[in-house]
Amino acid sequence: KDFSYSFATDSELLHAEVDVNRAYARMLAKVGLISRADARKIVKGLDAVELSWKPVTRSKYSALYEDIHSFIQGELEKRIGAVAKKIHTGRSRNDLVVTSTRVYLRAEIEAISEKIRETQRALVYLARKAKGMIIPGMTHLKKAQPVLLSHHLLAYVEMLQDDSDRLRNARARVNVLGLGSAALAGSALPLDQKFLARELGFERITSNSMAATSDRAFIAEVLSVLAMLWMHLSRLADDFILWNSEPFNFVELDDEFATGSSLMPQKKNPDIFELIRGRSGVIFGHLMSILTIQKGLSLCYNRDLQEDKPGLFDTIYKTHLALKLLPLTLRSVTFNPESMALSLLDDTLFATDIVEYLVRKGMAFSDAHETVGKVIRTSIESRKPLRALKLDVYKKFSNKFGPDIYKLFNAEASVRAKKTVGSTNPGRVGREMTKWERLLRKK
Ligand code: ARG
């Protein structure tokens, strides 16, 4: 029993399965397989089973019932007697378990989508708070070009929107009715699948009973979308961990969302961000599990498929918790503009601006790139920042350099000069913020 029973885990499906059973009882009465009176008794009994559910029920019954299906059946029998046996007419646990899982997952997709929006709102709030602040954008973890901090934060709003869209898209493949498939071949009884689909809010009825009872790709799809979400969350977390580290010191975390060290009294650690970064590894593991559980598995139902649930439930649980904490943590962050200004005291951040300056004056791009490279070498060799090199030094490399070159060593000017759609230009970033505030408004 310890080895094979799944009640301790799949009792998570209780409410979904009770909903499925209520609809199923009404359907059986509608087509005349059971009487209206029996259906009423069953529905009432199901209400009672659901009402008496307490979290301790899980541990109390975990050695008594094999799974959530036998639990509901057994508890129903205790309450209404032999009539309870009619609820399983024309179906198998094979088409039942997948239906309850789909009902459960559909609701979780809604709830997680709303939590993603809440995280996006917190990021837009922070972006607004960071208005006008400039940091060195990095590639290869090295200073590259000045960017607006708001632009950096909105990058995550954009990525999370993709995750949200992917989740909504995956819902279409979750929201399919599998009942009527029975164990694998379908049923000879006059089950009304259209009625069930309507009652349970399914958009579609399966067109293949073997696919319906075998396939858990809908779980793999949701887990892969959530893995991508966690991939983004781990990068977001890592940026804040970096910005919170001493060399950066761009952000300060609220005491409520940081912990100290048991040894070093001066410490304030970004635990929530570190746990999000670390936990993403666990989430990726669950995706690998659901893929491997199904790999090479012959049709139709095999008990292997029972293993689809622990990773699914754990992913959903961890995602809810992370998305509950993250918006609160983000909103509590304060910025240190002084540290940002200090980190911009590196003239090589403007190297690309100088290249584009030369291109605007008619030099071919590759020549401009090479020329600025040489200027930088001179600056390093003479131990002078770029802005300290005299104009005649610049002129030695190209006569296209003029006195206006010195206007380039300015982070505001650098971001303001950007023109392309999606760039870090302050006007554009401002309009993006307004756009997101409108799109994410609470309905
Ligand atoms: N606990 C099982 C699962 O989650 C339910 C289906 C069992 N079906 C069977 N034929 N043993 O997959």
XYZ file of C-alpha atoms and ligand atoms in Angstrom, residues 4 6 10 66-69 92-94 97 216 301-309, ligand 1:
33
model
C 1.144 1.883 -4.676
C -1.825 7.594 -4.260
C -4.237 12.829 -5.464
C -6.159 3.584 -2.804
C -6.858 6.919 -4.426
C -9.235 9.887 -4.488
C -11.683 7.927 -6.656
C -13.374 3.719 -15.548
C -10.899 5.412 -13.262
C -8.849 5.799 -16.429
C -8.714 10.570 -13.313
C -0.623 13.366 -20.433
C -3.484 3.372 -19.515
C -0.568 2.062 -17.487
C -0.122 2.605 -13.797
C 3.007 4.579 -14.658
C 0.630 7.438 -15.377
C -0.221 7.777 -11.706
C 3.218 9.335 -11.356
C 2.021 12.354 -13.355
C 0.557 14.019 -10.285
N -4.626 6.371 -9.126
C -4.707 6.143 -10.538
C -3.966 7.224 -11.286
O -3.782 8.275 -10.785
C -6.125 6.164 -10.987
C -6.388 5.320 -12.173
C -6.214 3.922 -11.807
N -6.606 3.070 -12.869
C -6.265 1.783 -12.879
N -6.658 1.092 -13.862
N -5.513 1.272 -11.936
O -3.537 7.016 -12.399
